[in-house]
CSV table of C-alpha atoms in Angstrom, one decimal:
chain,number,residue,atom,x,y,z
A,12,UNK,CA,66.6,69.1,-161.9
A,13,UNK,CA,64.8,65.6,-161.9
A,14,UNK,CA,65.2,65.3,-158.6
A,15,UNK,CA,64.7,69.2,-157.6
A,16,UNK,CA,60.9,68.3,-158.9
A,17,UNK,CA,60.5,64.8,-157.7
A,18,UNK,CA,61.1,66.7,-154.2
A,19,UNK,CA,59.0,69.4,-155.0
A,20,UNK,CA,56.2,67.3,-156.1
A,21,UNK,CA,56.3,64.6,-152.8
A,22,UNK,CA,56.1,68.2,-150.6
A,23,UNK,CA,53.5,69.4,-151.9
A,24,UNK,CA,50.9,66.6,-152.5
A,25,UNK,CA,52.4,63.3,-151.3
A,26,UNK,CA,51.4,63.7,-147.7
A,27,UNK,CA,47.8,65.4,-149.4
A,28,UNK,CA,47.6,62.0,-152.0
A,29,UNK,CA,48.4,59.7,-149.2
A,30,UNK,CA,46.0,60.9,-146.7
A,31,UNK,CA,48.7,61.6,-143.9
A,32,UNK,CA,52.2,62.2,-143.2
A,33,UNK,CA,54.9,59.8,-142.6
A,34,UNK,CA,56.5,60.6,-139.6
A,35,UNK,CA,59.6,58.6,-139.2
A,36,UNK,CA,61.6,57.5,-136.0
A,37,UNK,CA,65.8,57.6,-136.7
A,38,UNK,CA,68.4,57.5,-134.5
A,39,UNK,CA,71.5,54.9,-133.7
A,40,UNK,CA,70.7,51.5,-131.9
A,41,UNK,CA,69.4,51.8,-128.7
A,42,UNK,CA,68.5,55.4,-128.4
A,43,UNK,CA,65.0,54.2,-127.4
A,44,UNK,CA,63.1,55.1,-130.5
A,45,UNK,CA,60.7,51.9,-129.8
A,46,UNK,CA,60.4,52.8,-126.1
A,47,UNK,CA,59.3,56.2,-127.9
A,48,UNK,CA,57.1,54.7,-130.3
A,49,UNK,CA,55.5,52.9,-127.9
A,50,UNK,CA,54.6,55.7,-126.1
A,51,UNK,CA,53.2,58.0,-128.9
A,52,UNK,CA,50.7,54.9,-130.1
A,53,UNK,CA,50.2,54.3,-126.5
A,54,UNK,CA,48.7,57.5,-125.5
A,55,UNK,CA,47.1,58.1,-129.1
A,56,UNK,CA,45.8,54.6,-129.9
A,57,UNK,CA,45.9,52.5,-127.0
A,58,UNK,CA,48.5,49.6,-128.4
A,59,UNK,CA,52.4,49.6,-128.7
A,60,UNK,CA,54.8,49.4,-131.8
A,61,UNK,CA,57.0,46.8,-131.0
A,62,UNK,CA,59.4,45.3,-128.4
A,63,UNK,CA,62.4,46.8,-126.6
A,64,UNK,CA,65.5,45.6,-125.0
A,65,UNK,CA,68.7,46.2,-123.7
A,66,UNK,CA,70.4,44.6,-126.3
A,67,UNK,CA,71.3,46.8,-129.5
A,68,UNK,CA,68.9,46.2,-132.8
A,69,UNK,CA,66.0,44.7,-131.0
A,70,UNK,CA,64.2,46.6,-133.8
A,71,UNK,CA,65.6,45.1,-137.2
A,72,UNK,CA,62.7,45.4,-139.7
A,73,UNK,CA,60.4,49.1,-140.1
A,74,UNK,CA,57.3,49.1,-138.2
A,75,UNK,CA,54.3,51.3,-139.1
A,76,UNK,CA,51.7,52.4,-137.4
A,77,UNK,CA,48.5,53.9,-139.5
A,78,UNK,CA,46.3,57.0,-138.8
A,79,UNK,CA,47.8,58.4,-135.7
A,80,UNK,CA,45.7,61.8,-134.2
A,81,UNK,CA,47.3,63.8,-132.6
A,82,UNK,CA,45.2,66.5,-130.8
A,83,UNK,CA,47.3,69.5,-129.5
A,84,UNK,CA,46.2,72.2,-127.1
A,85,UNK,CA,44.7,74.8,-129.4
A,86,UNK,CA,42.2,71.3,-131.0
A,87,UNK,CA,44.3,71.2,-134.0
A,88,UNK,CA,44.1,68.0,-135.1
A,89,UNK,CA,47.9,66.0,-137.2
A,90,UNK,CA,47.2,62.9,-138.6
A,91,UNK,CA,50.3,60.9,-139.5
A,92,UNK,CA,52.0,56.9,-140.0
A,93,UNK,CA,54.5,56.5,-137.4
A,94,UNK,CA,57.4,54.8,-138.7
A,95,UNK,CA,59.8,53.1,-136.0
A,96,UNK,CA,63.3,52.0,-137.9
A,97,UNK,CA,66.0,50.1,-137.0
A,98,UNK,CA,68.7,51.8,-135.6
A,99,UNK,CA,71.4,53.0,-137.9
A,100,UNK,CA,74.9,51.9,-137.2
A,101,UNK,CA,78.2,51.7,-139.4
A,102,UNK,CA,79.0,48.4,-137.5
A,103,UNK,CA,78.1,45.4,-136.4
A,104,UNK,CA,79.7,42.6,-135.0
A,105,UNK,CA,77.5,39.6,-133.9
A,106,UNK,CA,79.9,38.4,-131.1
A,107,UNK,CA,78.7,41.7,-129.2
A,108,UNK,CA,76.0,40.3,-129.0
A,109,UNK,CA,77.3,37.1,-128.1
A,110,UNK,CA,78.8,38.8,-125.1
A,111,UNK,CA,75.5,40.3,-124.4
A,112,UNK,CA,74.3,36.8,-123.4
A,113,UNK,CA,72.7,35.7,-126.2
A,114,UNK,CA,73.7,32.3,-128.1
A,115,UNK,CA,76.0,32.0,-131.4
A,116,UNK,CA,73.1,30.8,-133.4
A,117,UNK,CA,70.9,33.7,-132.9
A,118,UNK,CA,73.5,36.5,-132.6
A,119,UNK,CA,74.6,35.5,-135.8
A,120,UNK,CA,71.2,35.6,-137.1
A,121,UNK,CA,70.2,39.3,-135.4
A,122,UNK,CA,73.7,40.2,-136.8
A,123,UNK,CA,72.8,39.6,-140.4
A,124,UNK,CA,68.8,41.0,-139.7
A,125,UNK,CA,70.6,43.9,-138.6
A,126,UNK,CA,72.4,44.8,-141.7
A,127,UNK,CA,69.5,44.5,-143.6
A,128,UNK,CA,67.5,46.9,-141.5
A,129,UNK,CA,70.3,49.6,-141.3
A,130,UNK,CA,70.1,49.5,-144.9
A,131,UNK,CA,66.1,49.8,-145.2
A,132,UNK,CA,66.6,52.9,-142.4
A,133,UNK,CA,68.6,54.6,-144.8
A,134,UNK,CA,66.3,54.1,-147.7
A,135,UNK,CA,63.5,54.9,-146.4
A,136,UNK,CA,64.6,57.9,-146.0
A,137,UNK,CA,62.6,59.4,-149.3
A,138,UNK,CA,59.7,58.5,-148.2
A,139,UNK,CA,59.0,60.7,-145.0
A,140,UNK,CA,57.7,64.0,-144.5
A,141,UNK,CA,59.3,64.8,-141.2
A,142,UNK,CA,61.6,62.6,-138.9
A,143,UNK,CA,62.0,62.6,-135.8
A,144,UNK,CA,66.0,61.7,-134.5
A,145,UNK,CA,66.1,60.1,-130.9
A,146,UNK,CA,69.5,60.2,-129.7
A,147,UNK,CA,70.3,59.1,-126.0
A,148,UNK,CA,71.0,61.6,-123.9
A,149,UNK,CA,73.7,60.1,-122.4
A,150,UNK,CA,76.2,59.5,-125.1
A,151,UNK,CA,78.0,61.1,-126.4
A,152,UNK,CA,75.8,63.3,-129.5
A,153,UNK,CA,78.9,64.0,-132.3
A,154,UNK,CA,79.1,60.1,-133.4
A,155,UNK,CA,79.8,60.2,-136.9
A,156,UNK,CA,76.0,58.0,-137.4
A,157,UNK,CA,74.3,61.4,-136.0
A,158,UNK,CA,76.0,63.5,-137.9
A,159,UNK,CA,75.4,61.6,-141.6
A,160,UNK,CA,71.6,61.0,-140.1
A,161,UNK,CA,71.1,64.8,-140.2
A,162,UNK,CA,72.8,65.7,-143.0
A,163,UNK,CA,71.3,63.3,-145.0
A,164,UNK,CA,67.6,64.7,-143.4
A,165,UNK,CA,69.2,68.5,-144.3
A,166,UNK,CA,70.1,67.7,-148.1
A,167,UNK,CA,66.9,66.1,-148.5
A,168,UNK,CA,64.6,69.0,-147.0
A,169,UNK,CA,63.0,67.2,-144.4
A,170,UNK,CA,61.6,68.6,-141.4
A,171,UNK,CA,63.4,67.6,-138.3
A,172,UNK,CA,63.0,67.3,-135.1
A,173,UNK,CA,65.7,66.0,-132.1
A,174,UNK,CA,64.4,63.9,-129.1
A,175,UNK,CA,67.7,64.0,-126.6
A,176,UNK,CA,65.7,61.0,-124.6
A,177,UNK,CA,66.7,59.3,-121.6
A,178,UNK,CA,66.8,62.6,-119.5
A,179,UNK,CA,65.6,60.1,-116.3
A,180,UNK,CA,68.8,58.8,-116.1
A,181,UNK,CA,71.7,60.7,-113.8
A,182,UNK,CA,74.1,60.4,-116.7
A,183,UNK,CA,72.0,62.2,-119.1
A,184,UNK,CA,73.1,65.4,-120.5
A,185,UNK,CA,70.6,66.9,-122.8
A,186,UNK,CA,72.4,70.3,-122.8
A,187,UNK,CA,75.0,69.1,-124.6
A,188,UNK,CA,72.7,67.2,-127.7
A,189,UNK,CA,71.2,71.5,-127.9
A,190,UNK,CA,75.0,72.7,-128.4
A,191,UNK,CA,75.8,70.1,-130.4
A,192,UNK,CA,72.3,70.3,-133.0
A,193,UNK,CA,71.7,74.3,-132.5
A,194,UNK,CA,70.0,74.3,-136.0
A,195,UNK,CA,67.0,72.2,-134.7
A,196,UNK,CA,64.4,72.1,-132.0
A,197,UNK,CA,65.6,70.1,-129.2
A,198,UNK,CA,63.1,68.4,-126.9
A,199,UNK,CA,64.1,66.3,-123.7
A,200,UNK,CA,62.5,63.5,-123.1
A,201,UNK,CA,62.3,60.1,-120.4
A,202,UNK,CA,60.4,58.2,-123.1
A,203,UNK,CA,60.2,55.4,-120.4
A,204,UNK,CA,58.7,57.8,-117.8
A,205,UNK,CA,56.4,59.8,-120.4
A,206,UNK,CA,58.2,63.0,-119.0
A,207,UNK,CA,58.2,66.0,-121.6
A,208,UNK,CA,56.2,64.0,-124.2
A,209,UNK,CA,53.0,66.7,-124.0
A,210,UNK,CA,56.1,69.4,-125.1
A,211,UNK,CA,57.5,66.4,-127.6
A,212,UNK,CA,53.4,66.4,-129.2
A,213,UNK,CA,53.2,70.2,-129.3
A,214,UNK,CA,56.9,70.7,-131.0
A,215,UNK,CA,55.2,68.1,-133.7
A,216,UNK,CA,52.5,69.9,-135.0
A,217,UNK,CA,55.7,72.9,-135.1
A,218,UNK,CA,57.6,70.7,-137.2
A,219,UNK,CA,55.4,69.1,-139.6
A,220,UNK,CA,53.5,72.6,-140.4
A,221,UNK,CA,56.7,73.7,-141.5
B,22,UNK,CA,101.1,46.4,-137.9
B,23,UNK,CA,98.3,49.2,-138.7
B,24,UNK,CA,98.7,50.6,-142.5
B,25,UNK,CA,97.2,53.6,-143.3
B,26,UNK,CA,96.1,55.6,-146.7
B,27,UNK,CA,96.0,58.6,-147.5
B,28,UNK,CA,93.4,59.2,-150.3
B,29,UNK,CA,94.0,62.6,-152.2
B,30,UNK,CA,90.5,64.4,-152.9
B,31,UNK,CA,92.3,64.7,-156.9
B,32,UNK,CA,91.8,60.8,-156.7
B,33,UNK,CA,88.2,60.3,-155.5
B,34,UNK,CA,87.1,63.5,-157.7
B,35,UNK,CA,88.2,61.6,-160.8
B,36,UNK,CA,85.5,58.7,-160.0
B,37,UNK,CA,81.8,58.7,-159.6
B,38,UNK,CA,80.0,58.7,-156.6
B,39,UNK,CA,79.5,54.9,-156.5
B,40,UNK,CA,83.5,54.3,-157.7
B,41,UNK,CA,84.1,56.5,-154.5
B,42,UNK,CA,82.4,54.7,-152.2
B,43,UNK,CA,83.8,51.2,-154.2
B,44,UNK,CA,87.1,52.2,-153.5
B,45,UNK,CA,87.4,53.9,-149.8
B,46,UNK,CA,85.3,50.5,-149.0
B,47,UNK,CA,87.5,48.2,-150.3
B,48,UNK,CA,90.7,49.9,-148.8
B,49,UNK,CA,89.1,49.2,-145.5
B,50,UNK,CA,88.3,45.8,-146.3
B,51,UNK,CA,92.3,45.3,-146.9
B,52,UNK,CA,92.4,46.5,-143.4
B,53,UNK,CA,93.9,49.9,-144.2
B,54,UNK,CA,93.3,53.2,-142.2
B,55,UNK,CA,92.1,55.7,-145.0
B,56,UNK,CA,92.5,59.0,-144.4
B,57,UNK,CA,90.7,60.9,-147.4
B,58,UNK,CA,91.5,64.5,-148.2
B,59,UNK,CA,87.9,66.2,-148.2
B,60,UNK,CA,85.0,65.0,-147.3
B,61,UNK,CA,81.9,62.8,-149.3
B,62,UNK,CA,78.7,64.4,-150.2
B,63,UNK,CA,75.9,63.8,-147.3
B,64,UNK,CA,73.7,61.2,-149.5
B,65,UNK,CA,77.6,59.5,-150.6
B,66,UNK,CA,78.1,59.0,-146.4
B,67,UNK,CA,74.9,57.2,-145.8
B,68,UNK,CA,75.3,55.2,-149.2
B,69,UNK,CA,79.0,54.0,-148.0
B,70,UNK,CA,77.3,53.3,-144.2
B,71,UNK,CA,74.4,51.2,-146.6
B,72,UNK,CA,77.4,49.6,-148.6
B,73,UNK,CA,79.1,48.3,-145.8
B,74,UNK,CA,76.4,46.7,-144.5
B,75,UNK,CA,76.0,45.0,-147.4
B,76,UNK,CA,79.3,43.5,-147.4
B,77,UNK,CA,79.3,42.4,-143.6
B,78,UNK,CA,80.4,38.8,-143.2
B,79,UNK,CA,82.6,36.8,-140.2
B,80,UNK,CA,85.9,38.6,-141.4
B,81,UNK,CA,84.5,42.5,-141.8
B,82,UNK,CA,82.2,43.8,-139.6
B,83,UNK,CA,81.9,47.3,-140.6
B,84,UNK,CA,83.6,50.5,-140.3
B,85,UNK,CA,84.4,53.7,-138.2
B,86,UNK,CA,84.0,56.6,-139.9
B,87,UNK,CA,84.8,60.5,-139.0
B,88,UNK,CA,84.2,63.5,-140.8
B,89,UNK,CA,86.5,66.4,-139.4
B,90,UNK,CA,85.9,69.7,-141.1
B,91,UNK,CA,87.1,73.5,-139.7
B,92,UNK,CA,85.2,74.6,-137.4
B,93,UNK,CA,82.4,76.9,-139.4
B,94,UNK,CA,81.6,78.9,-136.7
B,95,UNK,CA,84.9,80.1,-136.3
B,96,UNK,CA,86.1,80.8,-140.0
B,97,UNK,CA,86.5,84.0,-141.4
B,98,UNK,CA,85.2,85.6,-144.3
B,99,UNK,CA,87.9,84.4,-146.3
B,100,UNK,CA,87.3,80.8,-144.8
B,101,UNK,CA,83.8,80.8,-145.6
B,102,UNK,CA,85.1,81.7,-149.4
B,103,UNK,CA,87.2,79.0,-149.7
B,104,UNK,CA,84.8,76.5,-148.2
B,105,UNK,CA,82.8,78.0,-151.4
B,106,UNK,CA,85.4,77.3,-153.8
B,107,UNK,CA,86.5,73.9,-152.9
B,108,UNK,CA,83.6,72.2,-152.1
B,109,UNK,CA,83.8,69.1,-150.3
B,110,UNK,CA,87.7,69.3,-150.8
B,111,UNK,CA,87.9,71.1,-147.2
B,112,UNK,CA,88.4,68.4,-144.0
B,113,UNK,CA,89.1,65.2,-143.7
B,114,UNK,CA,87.5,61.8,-143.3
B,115,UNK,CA,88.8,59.2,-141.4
B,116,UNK,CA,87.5,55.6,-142.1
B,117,UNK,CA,89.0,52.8,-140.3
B,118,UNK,CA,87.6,48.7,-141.0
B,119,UNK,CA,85.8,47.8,-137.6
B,120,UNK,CA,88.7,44.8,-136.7
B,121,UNK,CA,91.3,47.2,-136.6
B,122,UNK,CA,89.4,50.8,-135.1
B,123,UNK,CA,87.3,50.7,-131.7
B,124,UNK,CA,86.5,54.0,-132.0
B,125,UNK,CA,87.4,57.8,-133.6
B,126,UNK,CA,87.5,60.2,-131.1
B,127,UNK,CA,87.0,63.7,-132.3
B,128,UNK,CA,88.3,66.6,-130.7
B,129,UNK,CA,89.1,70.2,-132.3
B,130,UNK,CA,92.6,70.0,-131.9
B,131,UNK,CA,93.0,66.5,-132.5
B,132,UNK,CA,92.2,62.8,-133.7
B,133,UNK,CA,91.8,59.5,-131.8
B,134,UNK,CA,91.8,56.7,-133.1
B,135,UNK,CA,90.7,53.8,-130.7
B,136,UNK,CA,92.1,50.6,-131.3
B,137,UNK,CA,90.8,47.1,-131.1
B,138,UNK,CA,92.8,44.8,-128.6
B,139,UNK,CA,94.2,41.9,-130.3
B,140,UNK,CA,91.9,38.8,-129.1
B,141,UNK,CA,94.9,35.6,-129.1
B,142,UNK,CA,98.3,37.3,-127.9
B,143,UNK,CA,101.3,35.5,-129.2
B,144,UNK,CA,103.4,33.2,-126.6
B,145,UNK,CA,107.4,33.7,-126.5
């Protein structure tokens, strides 16, 4: 019951007492949720979020970014945090990285930062309004990390919205992330190219009114 | 030699949510296979993905995990009934420790389980 109003409560007025929503970024390692963040602050405030690589968990500690306006086509006007989390994962191994080309020394130290950022993904959590899961468009979308990403977002009410991103590449196959997720809005993206971001901003101001 | 578990949902019912997740992650720890009758809550899943990673070190480096339940879609009336009635009893869940499981494969008809290749190979 506790909870029932604590949720209640953060609805109604804790986007109203902070100001603006939270809008987070979720999704497993590598999905590009950076490359996406990037692009949002990018077109809206003229700066990037953080780096990206190849490698899996580039992106090991959250990264906010303030008073974000978003301006759609009608003039309305969202004003949100965009929060950019490490990529959730059930494991990790440092000598993947190691095989990656990085040295012993560091992999073991991304390793460990790693753990400790999937586990301040997951509790964060609470503390946004609406999330936004990137999932590459070329894997396969009924991992098991998906699946407990959205469910988790479903028990807790939150408004949700999937990015199937990396439609520029020949593998991708954003079809099958809209069969596998029917219950949300799906949005393709290339958040590398920019393609289908304008449709990504418009589905954003759908989501968060809800 | 790959051992494997079965967990009966009357066992994990019996604990709390945090002796649940205690006790399928310390089965995978031994290197076991569990294969739990049922399924966890949502928030129990991304508490057990959180309690693995605290527990990562050079010797365990995570799990695979799959959730198979009956397809809903599919289900009859009387499916959809039962689902009611036993909760998260319906399913299974598959969690295998990361040394031992590459992958889990799921498939409607069937499970696979991809396994890690052994890194030093005995000499006869």
């Amino acid at each position: 019951m506790l909870d029932f109003i604590t949720k209640f409560w953060r609805r109604l007025f804790g986007a109203a007492l902070r100001g603006n929503v939270k809008i987070g970024l979720y999704g497993p390692p590598n999905s590009g949720k950076t490359t996406l963040a990037n692009r949002i602050c990018k077109d809206w405030i003229g700066e990037e979020m953080g780096s990206v690589s190849p490698i899996a968990h580039e992106t090991r500690e959250i990264q906010q970014k303030e008073s974000i306006v978003l301006k759609n086509k009608n003039g309305d006007e969202l004003t949100f945090a965009l929060v950019d989390t490490p990529g959730i994962a059930t494991r990790i191994d440092y000598e993947d990285f190691v095989k990656a080309g990085m040295p012993e020394k560091a992999a073991k130290r991304r390793a460990r930062e790693a753990t400790k950022g999937v586990i301040d993904s997951i509790k964060w959590l609470d503390e946004m309004d609406a999330v936004v899961v990137v999932l590459d468009a070329t894997q396969d979308p009924f991992s098991q990390v998906n699946i407990t990403i959205l469910g988790n977002l479903q028990a807790r009410d939150i408004p949700v919205l999937v990015v199937a991103n990396k439609v520029d590449l020949r593998k991708a196959k954003p079809k099958r992330v809209e069969a596998a997720f029917p219950q949300y809005p799906v949005v393709h993206v290339s958040a590398k190219e920019g393609r289908n971001v304008d449709e990504l901003y418009e589905e954003l101001f759908k989501v968060v009114g809800r | 030699m790959v051992t494997m578990q079965l967990v009966p949902y009357n066992e994990l019912q019996a604990l709390t949510s945090v002796g649940r997740i205690r006790k399928l992650l310390s089965l995978a720890k031994e290197k076991k296979i569990v294969l739990v009758q049922g399924r966890l809550a949502k928030e129990e899943e991304a508490e057990l993905i959180k309690a693995t990673m605290e527990e990562i070190n050079k010797d365990f480096r995570g799990i695979e995990l799959a959730v198979i339940e009956p397809n809903a879609k599919g289900g009859s009336f009387m499916d959809g009934v039962a689902s009611m009635l036993l909760g998260n009893r319906v399913g299974m869940t598959v969690i295998g420790p990361a040394s031992v499981v590459k992958s889990i494969r799921r498939d409607p008809n069937k499970i696979e389980l991809l396994m890690e290749e052994r890194r030093s190979r005995r000499r006869r």
